Amino acid sequence: MKNTKRFINYLFTFATEGIFIGLMISIFCSYASHSSVYVPSSPSFTTNFSNLLNAFTASIILWAVTGIFFGFGSFIFTINHWSLLKKTVINFFTYYFGFVFLALLAGWVSLNLINLTKFTVIFVIIYLICWYYNYHKIAKEIANINHKIKKE
């Protein structure tokens, strides 16, 4: 029962984070496009719906799924018997292929070589920035722990 509660808590937390991030990005994109109307996603996605409310609802579901996917994907780094390289490679490809699927489904990227290449380059850059930041943050924490141990 305790594990079920923990799972539901993670599910809710990751979905909420995904919705929040998706909403912030969509608001930013609406302002950036100088639109006076809020649009929850790309025109290729929203035109699949009879009205913007339905497109917004579908966007919320996609943002929640994205948050859940990325949240649970981060647990790859908790597998202690894998090397950092193995964790990183598996995490990268899990995130990449999962996110490509969601991006295609949402119409954020179209299925052609040029757009997929642009998407991949942007994804790799963002992934490397996040990985570098987390790596150095954890390395600093480990150095602090080691320093405290040496003091004792």
CSV table of N, CA and C in Angstrom, one decimal:
chain,number,residue,atom,x,y,z
A,1,MET,N,0.8,-1.2,0.0
A,1,MET,CA,0.0,0.0,0.0
A,1,MET,C,0.9,1.3,0.0
A,2,LYS,N,2.0,1.2,0.7
A,2,LYS,CA,2.9,2.4,0.8
A,2,LYS,C,3.5,2.7,-0.6
A,3,ASN,N,3.8,1.6,-1.3
A,3,ASN,CA,4.4,1.8,-2.6
A,3,ASN,C,3.3,2.4,-3.6
A,4,THR,N,2.1,2.0,-3.4
A,4,THR,CA,1.0,2.5,-4.3
A,4,THR,C,0.8,4.0,-4.0
A,5,LYS,N,0.8,4.4,-2.8
A,5,LYS,CA,0.7,5.8,-2.4
A,5,LYS,C,1.9,6.6,-3.0
A,6,ARG,N,3.1,6.0,-2.9
A,6,ARG,CA,4.2,6.7,-3.4
A,6,ARG,C,4.1,6.9,-4.9
A,7,PHE,N,3.7,5.8,-5.6
A,7,PHE,CA,3.5,5.8,-7.1
A,7,PHE,C,2.5,6.9,-7.5
A,8,ILE,N,1.4,6.9,-6.8
A,8,ILE,CA,0.3,7.9,-7.1
A,8,ILE,C,0.9,9.3,-6.8
A,9,ASN,N,1.6,9.5,-5.8
A,9,ASN,CA,2.2,10.8,-5.5
A,9,ASN,C,3.2,11.2,-6.6
A,10,TYR,N,4.0,10.3,-7.0
A,10,TYR,CA,4.9,10.6,-8.1
A,10,TYR,C,4.1,11.0,-9.4
A,11,LEU,N,3.1,10.2,-9.7
A,11,LEU,CA,2.3,10.4,-10.9
A,11,LEU,C,1.7,11.8,-10.8
A,12,PHE,N,1.1,12.1,-9.7
A,12,PHE,CA,0.4,13.4,-9.6
A,12,PHE,C,1.5,14.6,-9.7
A,13,THR,N,2.6,14.4,-9.0
A,13,THR,CA,3.6,15.4,-9.0
A,13,THR,C,4.2,15.6,-10.4
A,14,PHE,N,4.5,14.5,-11.1
A,14,PHE,CA,5.1,14.6,-12.4
A,14,PHE,C,4.1,15.2,-13.4
A,15,ALA,N,2.8,14.8,-13.3
A,15,ALA,CA,1.8,15.3,-14.2
A,15,ALA,C,1.6,16.8,-14.0
A,16,THR,N,1.6,17.2,-12.7
A,16,THR,CA,1.4,18.7,-12.4
A,16,THR,C,2.6,19.5,-12.9
A,17,GLU,N,3.8,19.0,-12.8
A,17,GLU,CA,5.0,19.7,-13.3
A,17,GLU,C,4.9,19.8,-14.8
A,18,GLY,N,4.5,18.7,-15.5
A,18,GLY,CA,4.4,18.7,-16.9
A,18,GLY,C,3.4,19.7,-17.4
A,19,ILE,N,2.2,19.8,-16.7
A,19,ILE,CA,1.2,20.7,-17.1
A,19,ILE,C,1.7,22.2,-16.9
A,20,PHE,N,2.3,22.4,-15.8
A,20,PHE,CA,2.8,23.8,-15.5
A,20,PHE,C,3.8,24.2,-16.5
A,21,ILE,N,4.8,23.4,-16.8
A,21,ILE,CA,5.8,23.7,-17.8
A,21,ILE,C,5.2,23.9,-19.2
A,22,GLY,N,4.3,23.0,-19.6
A,22,GLY,CA,3.6,23.1,-20.9
A,22,GLY,C,2.8,24.4,-21.0
A,23,LEU,N,2.1,24.7,-19.9
A,23,LEU,CA,1.3,26.0,-19.9
A,23,LEU,C,2.2,27.2,-20.0
A,24,MET,N,3.3,27.2,-19.3
A,24,MET,CA,4.2,28.4,-19.3
A,24,MET,C,4.8,28.5,-20.7
A,25,ILE,N,5.2,27.4,-21.3
A,25,ILE,CA,5.8,27.4,-22.7
A,25,ILE,C,4.8,27.9,-23.7
A,26,SER,N,3.5,27.4,-23.6
A,26,SER,CA,2.5,27.8,-24.5
A,26,SER,C,2.1,29.3,-24.4
A,27,ILE,N,2.1,29.8,-23.1
A,27,ILE,CA,1.8,31.2,-22.9
A,27,ILE,C,3.0,32.1,-23.5
A,28,PHE,N,4.2,31.6,-23.3
A,28,PHE,CA,5.4,32.3,-23.9
A,28,PHE,C,5.3,32.4,-25.4
A,29,CYS,N,5.0,31.2,-26.0
A,29,CYS,CA,4.9,31.1,-27.4
A,29,CYS,C,3.7,32.0,-28.0
A,30,SER,N,2.6,32.0,-27.3
A,30,SER,CA,1.5,32.9,-27.7
A,30,SER,C,1.9,34.3,-27.7
A,31,TYR,N,2.6,34.8,-26.7
A,31,TYR,CA,3.1,36.2,-26.6
A,31,TYR,C,4.1,36.4,-27.7
A,32,ALA,N,5.1,35.4,-27.9
A,32,ALA,CA,6.2,35.6,-28.8
A,32,ALA,C,5.6,35.7,-30.3
A,33,SER,N,4.5,35.1,-30.5
A,33,SER,CA,3.9,35.1,-31.9
A,33,SER,C,3.1,36.4,-32.1
A,34,HIS,N,3.1,37.3,-31.1
A,34,HIS,CA,2.3,38.5,-31.1
A,34,HIS,C,0.8,38.3,-31.4
A,35,SER,N,0.3,37.2,-30.8
A,35,SER,CA,-1.1,36.9,-30.9
A,35,SER,C,-1.9,37.5,-29.8
A,36,SER,N,-3.1,38.0,-30.1
A,36,SER,CA,-3.9,38.5,-29.0
A,36,SER,C,-4.8,37.4,-28.4
A,37,VAL,N,-4.7,36.2,-29.0
A,37,VAL,CA,-5.4,35.1,-28.5
A,37,VAL,C,-4.5,34.0,-28.0
A,38,TYR,N,-4.8,33.4,-26.9
A,38,TYR,CA,-4.0,32.3,-26.4
A,38,TYR,C,-4.2,31.1,-27.3
A,39,VAL,N,-3.1,30.4,-27.7
A,39,VAL,CA,-3.2,29.2,-28.5
A,39,VAL,C,-2.3,28.2,-27.7
A,40,PRO,N,-3.0,27.0,-27.3
A,40,PRO,CA,-2.3,26.1,-26.5
A,40,PRO,C,-1.1,25.3,-27.1
A,41,SER,N,-1.2,25.2,-28.5
A,41,SER,CA,-0.2,24.5,-29.2
A,41,SER,C,0.0,25.0,-30.6
A,42,SER,N,0.7,24.3,-31.4
A,42,SER,CA,0.9,24.7,-32.8
A,42,SER,C,-0.4,24.6,-33.6
A,43,PRO,N,-0.4,25.4,-34.6
A,43,PRO,CA,-1.6,25.4,-35.5
A,43,PRO,C,-1.9,24.0,-36.1
A,44,SER,N,-0.8,23.3,-36.4
A,44,SER,CA,-1.1,21.9,-37.0
A,44,SER,C,-1.7,21.0,-36.0
A,45,PHE,N,-1.6,21.3,-34.7
A,45,PHE,CA,-2.2,20.5,-33.6
A,45,PHE,C,-3.7,21.0,-33.4
A,46,THR,N,-3.8,22.3,-33.2
A,46,THR,CA,-5.1,22.9,-32.8
A,46,THR,C,-6.1,22.8,-33.9
A,47,THR,N,-5.7,22.8,-35.1
A,47,THR,CA,-6.7,22.6,-36.2
A,47,THR,C,-7.3,21.2,-36.3
A,48,ASN,N,-6.8,20.3,-35.5
A,48,ASN,CA,-7.4,19.0,-35.5
A,48,ASN,C,-8.6,18.9,-34.6
A,49,PHE,N,-8.9,20.0,-33.9
A,49,PHE,CA,-10.0,20.0,-33.0
A,49,PHE,C,-11.1,21.0,-33.4
A,50,SER,N,-12.3,20.8,-33.0
A,50,SER,CA,-13.4,21.7,-33.4
A,50,SER,C,-13.4,23.0,-32.8
A,51,ASN,N,-12.7,23.2,-31.6
A,51,ASN,CA,-12.5,24.5,-31.0
A,51,ASN,C,-11.3,24.5,-30.1
A,52,LEU,N,-10.9,25.7,-29.6
A,52,LEU,CA,-9.7,25.8,-28.9
A,52,LEU,C,-9.8,25.2,-27.5
A,53,LEU,N,-11.0,25.1,-26.9
A,53,LEU,CA,-11.1,24.4,-25.6
A,53,LEU,C,-10.8,23.0,-25.7
A,54,ASN,N,-11.2,22.3,-26.8
A,54,ASN,CA,-10.8,20.9,-27.0
A,54,ASN,C,-9.3,20.7,-27.2
A,55,ALA,N,-8.7,21.6,-27.9
A,55,ALA,CA,-7.3,21.6,-28.2
A,55,ALA,C,-6.5,21.9,-26.9
A,56,PHE,N,-7.1,22.8,-26.0
A,56,PHE,CA,-6.4,23.0,-24.7
A,56,PHE,C,-6.5,21.8,-23.8
A,57,THR,N,-7.6,21.2,-23.8
A,57,THR,CA,-7.8,19.9,-23.0
A,57,THR,C,-6.8,18.9,-23.5
A,58,ALA,N,-6.7,18.7,-24.8
A,58,ALA,CA,-5.8,17.7,-25.3
A,58,ALA,C,-4.4,18.1,-25.0
A,59,SER,N,-4.1,19.4,-25.0
A,59,SER,CA,-2.7,19.8,-24.7
A,59,SER,C,-2.4,19.5,-23.2
A,60,ILE,N,-3.4,19.8,-22.3
A,60,ILE,CA,-3.1,19.5,-20.9
A,60,ILE,C,-2.8,18.0,-20.7
A,61,ILE,N,-3.6,17.1,-21.4
A,61,ILE,CA,-3.3,15.7,-21.3
A,61,ILE,C,-1.9,15.4,-21.8
A,62,LEU,N,-1.5,15.9,-22.9
A,62,LEU,CA,-0.2,15.7,-23.5
A,62,LEU,C,0.9,16.3,-22.5
A,63,TRP,N,0.7,17.4,-21.9
A,63,TRP,CA,1.7,18.0,-21.0
A,63,TRP,C,1.8,17.1,-19.8
A,64,ALA,N,0.7,16.6,-19.3
A,64,ALA,CA,0.7,15.7,-18.1
A,64,ALA,C,1.5,14.4,-18.5
A,65,VAL,N,1.2,13.8,-19.6
A,65,VAL,CA,1.9,12.6,-20.0
A,65,VAL,C,3.4,12.9,-20.2
A,66,THR,N,3.7,14.0,-20.8
A,66,THR,CA,5.1,14.4,-20.9
A,66,THR,C,5.8,14.5,-19.6
A,67,GLY,N,5.2,15.2,-18.6
A,67,GLY,CA,5.7,15.3,-17.3
A,67,GLY,C,5.9,13.9,-16.6
A,68,ILE,N,4.9,13.1,-16.7
A,68,ILE,CA,5.0,11.7,-16.2
A,68,ILE,C,6.1,10.9,-16.8
A,69,PHE,N,6.2,11.0,-18.1
A,69,PHE,CA,7.3,10.3,-18.9
A,69,PHE,C,8.7,10.8,-18.4
A,70,PHE,N,8.9,12.1,-18.4
A,70,PHE,CA,10.2,12.6,-18.0
A,70,PHE,C,10.5,12.3,-16.5
A,71,GLY,N,9.5,12.4,-15.7
A,71,GLY,CA,9.6,12.2,-14.3
A,71,GLY,C,10.1,10.8,-14.0
A,72,PHE,N,9.3,9.8,-14.5
A,72,PHE,CA,9.7,8.4,-14.3
A,72,PHE,C,11.0,8.1,-15.0
A,73,GLY,N,11.3,8.7,-16.1
A,73,GLY,CA,12.5,8.5,-16.9
A,73,GLY,C,13.7,8.8,-16.0
A,74,SER,N,13.6,9.8,-15.1
A,74,SER,CA,14.7,10.2,-14.3
A,74,SER,C,15.1,9.1,-13.3
A,75,PHE,N,14.2,8.2,-13.1
A,75,PHE,CA,14.6,7.1,-12.1
A,75,PHE,C,15.7,6.2,-12.7
A,76,ILE,N,15.9,6.3,-14.0
A,76,ILE,CA,17.0,5.5,-14.5
A,76,ILE,C,18.3,5.8,-13.8
A,77,PHE,N,18.5,7.0,-13.3
A,77,PHE,CA,19.7,7.4,-12.6
A,77,PHE,C,19.8,6.9,-11.2
A,78,THR,N,18.7,6.2,-10.7
A,78,THR,CA,18.8,5.7,-9.4
A,78,THR,C,19.2,4.2,-9.4
A,79,ILE,N,19.5,3.7,-10.5
A,79,ILE,CA,20.0,2.3,-10.6
A,79,ILE,C,21.4,2.2,-10.3
A,80,ASN,N,21.7,1.7,-9.1
A,80,ASN,CA,23.1,1.8,-8.5
A,80,ASN,C,24.1,1.0,-9.2
A,81,HIS,N,23.7,-0.2,-9.8
A,81,HIS,CA,24.7,-1.1,-10.4
A,81,HIS,C,25.1,-0.8,-11.8
A,82,TRP,N,24.6,0.3,-12.4
A,82,TRP,CA,24.9,0.7,-13.7
A,82,TRP,C,25.9,1.9,-13.6
A,83,SER,N,26.8,1.9,-14.6
A,83,SER,CA,27.7,3.0,-14.7
A,83,SER,C,27.0,4.3,-15.1
A,84,LEU,N,27.6,5.5,-14.9
A,84,LEU,CA,27.0,6.7,-15.3
A,84,LEU,C,26.9,6.8,-16.8
A,85,LEU,N,27.8,6.3,-17.5
A,85,LEU,CA,27.7,6.3,-19.0
A,85,LEU,C,26.5,5.5,-19.4
A,86,LYS,N,26.3,4.3,-18.9
A,86,LYS,CA,25.1,3.4,-19.2
A,86,LYS,C,23.8,4.1,-18.9
A,87,LYS,N,23.8,4.7,-17.7
A,87,LYS,CA,22.5,5.4,-17.3
A,87,LYS,C,22.2,6.6,-18.2
A,88,THR,N,23.3,7.3,-18.6
A,88,THR,CA,23.1,8.5,-19.4
A,88,THR,C,22.6,8.1,-20.8
A,89,VAL,N,23.2,7.0,-21.4
A,89,VAL,CA,22.9,6.6,-22.7
A,89,VAL,C,21.4,6.1,-22.8
A,90,ILE,N,21.1,5.3,-21.8
A,90,ILE,CA,19.7,4.7,-21.7
A,90,ILE,C,18.7,5.8,-21.5
A,91,ASN,N,19.0,6.7,-20.5
A,91,ASN,CA,18.2,7.9,-20.3
A,91,ASN,C,18.0,8.7,-21.5
A,92,PHE,N,19.1,9.0,-22.2
A,92,PHE,CA,19.0,9.9,-23.4
A,92,PHE,C,18.1,9.3,-24.4
A,93,PHE,N,18.3,8.0,-24.8
A,93,PHE,CA,17.5,7.4,-25.8
A,93,PHE,C,16.0,7.2,-25.4
A,94,THR,N,15.8,6.9,-24.1
A,94,THR,CA,14.4,6.8,-23.6
A,94,THR,C,13.7,8.1,-23.7
A,95,TYR,N,14.4,9.2,-23.3
A,95,TYR,CA,13.8,10.5,-23.4
A,95,TYR,C,13.6,10.9,-24.9
A,96,TYR,N,14.6,10.7,-25.7
A,96,TYR,CA,14.6,11.2,-27.1
A,96,TYR,C,13.4,10.5,-27.8
A,97,PHE,N,13.4,9.2,-27.8
A,97,PHE,CA,12.4,8.5,-28.6
A,97,PHE,C,11.0,8.7,-28.0
A,98,GLY,N,10.9,8.8,-26.7
A,98,GLY,CA,9.6,9.1,-26.1
A,98,GLY,C,9.1,10.5,-26.4
A,99,PHE,N,10.0,11.4,-26.4
A,99,PHE,CA,9.7,12.8,-26.7
A,99,PHE,C,9.4,13.1,-28.1
A,100,VAL,N,10.1,12.4,-29.0
A,100,VAL,CA,9.9,12.5,-30.5
A,100,VAL,C,8.4,12.0,-30.7
A,101,PHE,N,8.0,10.9,-30.1
A,101,PHE,CA,6.7,10.4,-30.3
A,101,PHE,C,5.7,11.4,-29.8
A,102,LEU,N,5.9,12.0,-28.6
A,102,LEU,CA,4.9,13.0,-28.1
A,102,LEU,C,4.9,14.2,-28.9
A,103,ALA,N,6.1,14.7,-29.4
A,103,ALA,CA,6.2,15.9,-30.2
A,103,ALA,C,5.5,15.7,-31.6
A,104,LEU,N,5.6,14.5,-32.2
A,104,LEU,CA,4.9,14.2,-33.4
A,104,LEU,C,3.4,14.2,-33.2
A,105,LEU,N,3.0,13.5,-32.1
A,105,LEU,CA,1.6,13.4,-31.7
A,105,LEU,C,1.0,14.8,-31.5
A,106,ALA,N,1.7,15.7,-30.9
A,106,ALA,CA,1.2,17.1,-30.6
A,106,ALA,C,1.4,18.0,-31.7
A,107,GLY,N,2.1,17.6,-32.8
A,107,GLY,CA,2.3,18.5,-33.9
A,107,GLY,C,3.4,19.6,-33.6
A,108,TRP,N,4.2,19.3,-32.6
A,108,TRP,CA,5.3,20.3,-32.3
A,108,TRP,C,6.4,20.2,-33.4
A,109,VAL,N,6.5,19.0,-34.0
A,109,VAL,CA,7.5,18.8,-35.1
A,109,VAL,C,6.8,17.9,-36.1
A,110,SER,N,7.1,18.2,-37.4
A,110,SER,CA,6.5,17.4,-38.5
A,110,SER,C,7.5,16.3,-38.9
A,111,LEU,N,7.0,15.3,-39.4
A,111,LEU,CA,7.8,14.1,-39.8
A,111,LEU,C,8.5,14.3,-41.1
A,112,ASN,N,9.5,15.1,-41.1
A,112,ASN,CA,10.4,15.3,-42.3
A,112,ASN,C,11.8,15.4,-41.8
A,113,LEU,N,12.8,15.2,-42.6
A,113,LEU,CA,14.2,15.1,-42.2
A,113,LEU,C,14.7,16.4,-41.7
A,114,ILE,N,14.4,17.5,-42.3
A,114,ILE,CA,14.9,18.8,-41.9
A,114,ILE,C,14.3,19.2,-40.5
A,115,ASN,N,13.0,19.1,-40.3
A,115,ASN,CA,12.5,19.4,-39.0
A,115,ASN,C,12.9,18.4,-37.9
A,116,LEU,N,13.0,17.2,-38.2
A,116,LEU,CA,13.4,16.2,-37.2
A,116,LEU,C,14.9,16.4,-36.9
A,117,THR,N,15.7,16.8,-37.8
A,117,THR,CA,17.1,17.2,-37.6
A,117,THR,C,17.2,18.4,-36.6
A,118,LYS,N,16.4,19.4,-36.9
A,118,LYS,CA,16.4,20.6,-36.0
A,118,LYS,C,16.0,20.2,-34.6
A,119,PHE,N,14.9,19.4,-34.6
A,119,PHE,CA,14.4,19.0,-33.3
A,119,PHE,C,15.5,18.2,-32.5
A,120,THR,N,16.2,17.3,-33.2
A,120,THR,CA,17.2,16.5,-32.6
A,120,THR,C,18.4,17.4,-32.1
A,121,VAL,N,18.8,18.3,-32.9
A,121,VAL,CA,19.9,19.2,-32.4
A,121,VAL,C,19.5,20.0,-31.2
A,122,ILE,N,18.3,20.5,-31.2
A,122,ILE,CA,17.8,21.3,-30.0
A,122,ILE,C,17.7,20.4,-28.8
A,123,PHE,N,17.2,19.2,-29.0
A,123,PHE,CA,17.0,18.2,-27.9
A,123,PHE,C,18.4,17.9,-27.3
A,124,VAL,N,19.4,17.6,-28.2
A,124,VAL,CA,20.7,17.2,-27.7
A,124,VAL,C,21.3,18.3,-26.9
A,125,ILE,N,21.2,19.6,-27.4
A,125,ILE,CA,21.8,20.7,-26.7
A,125,ILE,C,21.2,20.9,-25.4
A,126,ILE,N,19.8,20.8,-25.3
A,126,ILE,CA,19.1,21.0,-24.0
A,126,ILE,C,19.5,19.8,-23.1
A,127,TYR,N,19.6,18.6,-23.6
A,127,TYR,CA,19.9,17.4,-22.8
A,127,TYR,C,21.3,17.6,-22.2
A,128,LEU,N,22.3,18.0,-23.0
A,128,LEU,CA,23.6,18.2,-22.6
A,128,LEU,C,23.8,19.3,-21.5
A,129,ILE,N,23.0,20.4,-21.7
A,129,ILE,CA,23.1,21.4,-20.7
A,129,ILE,C,22.5,20.9,-19.4
A,130,CYS,N,21.4,20.2,-19.4
A,130,CYS,CA,20.8,19.7,-18.2
A,130,CYS,C,21.7,18.7,-17.5
A,131,TRP,N,22.3,17.8,-18.3
A,131,TRP,CA,23.2,16.7,-17.8
A,131,TRP,C,24.4,17.4,-17.2
A,132,TYR,N,25.0,18.3,-17.8
A,132,TYR,CA,26.2,19.0,-17.3
A,132,TYR,C,25.9,19.7,-16.0
A,133,TYR,N,24.8,20.4,-15.9
A,133,TYR,CA,24.4,21.1,-14.7
A,133,TYR,C,24.2,20.1,-13.6
A,134,ASN,N,23.5,19.0,-13.8
A,134,ASN,CA,23.2,18.0,-12.8
A,134,ASN,C,24.5,17.3,-12.4
A,135,TYR,N,25.4,17.0,-13.3
A,135,TYR,CA,26.6,16.3,-13.0
A,135,TYR,C,27.5,17.2,-12.1
A,136,HIS,N,27.6,18.4,-12.4
A,136,HIS,CA,28.4,19.3,-11.5
A,136,HIS,C,27.8,19.6,-10.2
A,137,LYS,N,26.5,19.7,-10.1
A,137,LYS,CA,25.7,19.9,-8.9
A,137,LYS,C,26.0,18.7,-8.0
A,138,ILE,N,25.9,17.5,-8.5
A,138,ILE,CA,26.1,16.3,-7.7
A,138,ILE,C,27.6,16.1,-7.3
A,139,ALA,N,28.5,16.5,-8.2
A,139,ALA,CA,29.9,16.4,-7.9
A,139,ALA,C,30.2,17.4,-6.7
A,140,LYS,N,29.6,18.5,-6.7
A,140,LYS,CA,29.8,19.5,-5.6
A,140,LYS,C,29.3,18.9,-4.3
A,141,GLU,N,28.1,18.3,-4.4
A,141,GLU,CA,27.5,17.7,-3.2
A,141,GLU,C,28.4,16.6,-2.6
A,142,ILE,N,29.0,15.8,-3.5
A,142,ILE,CA,29.9,14.7,-3.1
A,142,ILE,C,31.1,15.3,-2.5
A,143,ALA,N,31.7,16.3,-3.1
A,143,ALA,CA,32.9,16.9,-2.5
A,143,ALA,C,32.6,17.5,-1.1
A,144,ASN,N,31.4,18.1,-0.9
A,144,ASN,CA,31.1,18.6,0.4
A,144,ASN,C,30.9,17.5,1.4
A,145,ILE,N,30.3,16.4,1.0
A,145,ILE,CA,30.2,15.2,1.9
A,145,ILE,C,31.6,14.7,2.3
A,146,ASN,N,32.4,14.5,1.3
A,146,ASN,CA,33.8,14.0,1.5
A,146,ASN,C,34.6,15.0,2.5
A,147,HIS,N,34.4,16.3,2.3
A,147,HIS,CA,35.1,17.3,3.1
A,147,HIS,C,34.6,17.1,4.6
A,148,LYS,N,33.3,16.9,4.8
A,148,LYS,CA,32.7,16.8,6.1
A,148,LYS,C,33.3,15.5,6.8
A,149,ILE,N,33.4,14.4,6.0
A,149,ILE,CA,33.9,13.2,6.5
A,149,ILE,C,35.3,13.3,6.9
A,150,LYS,N,36.1,14.0,6.1
A,150,LYS,CA,37.6,14.2,6.5
A,150,LYS,C,37.7,15.0,7.7
A,151,LYS,N,36.8,15.9,8.0
A,151,LYS,CA,36.9,16.8,9.2
A,151,LYS,C,36.7,15.9,10.5
A,152,GLU,N,35.9,14.9,10.4
A,152,GLU,CA,35.6,14.0,11.6
A,152,GLU,C,36.7,13.2,11.9
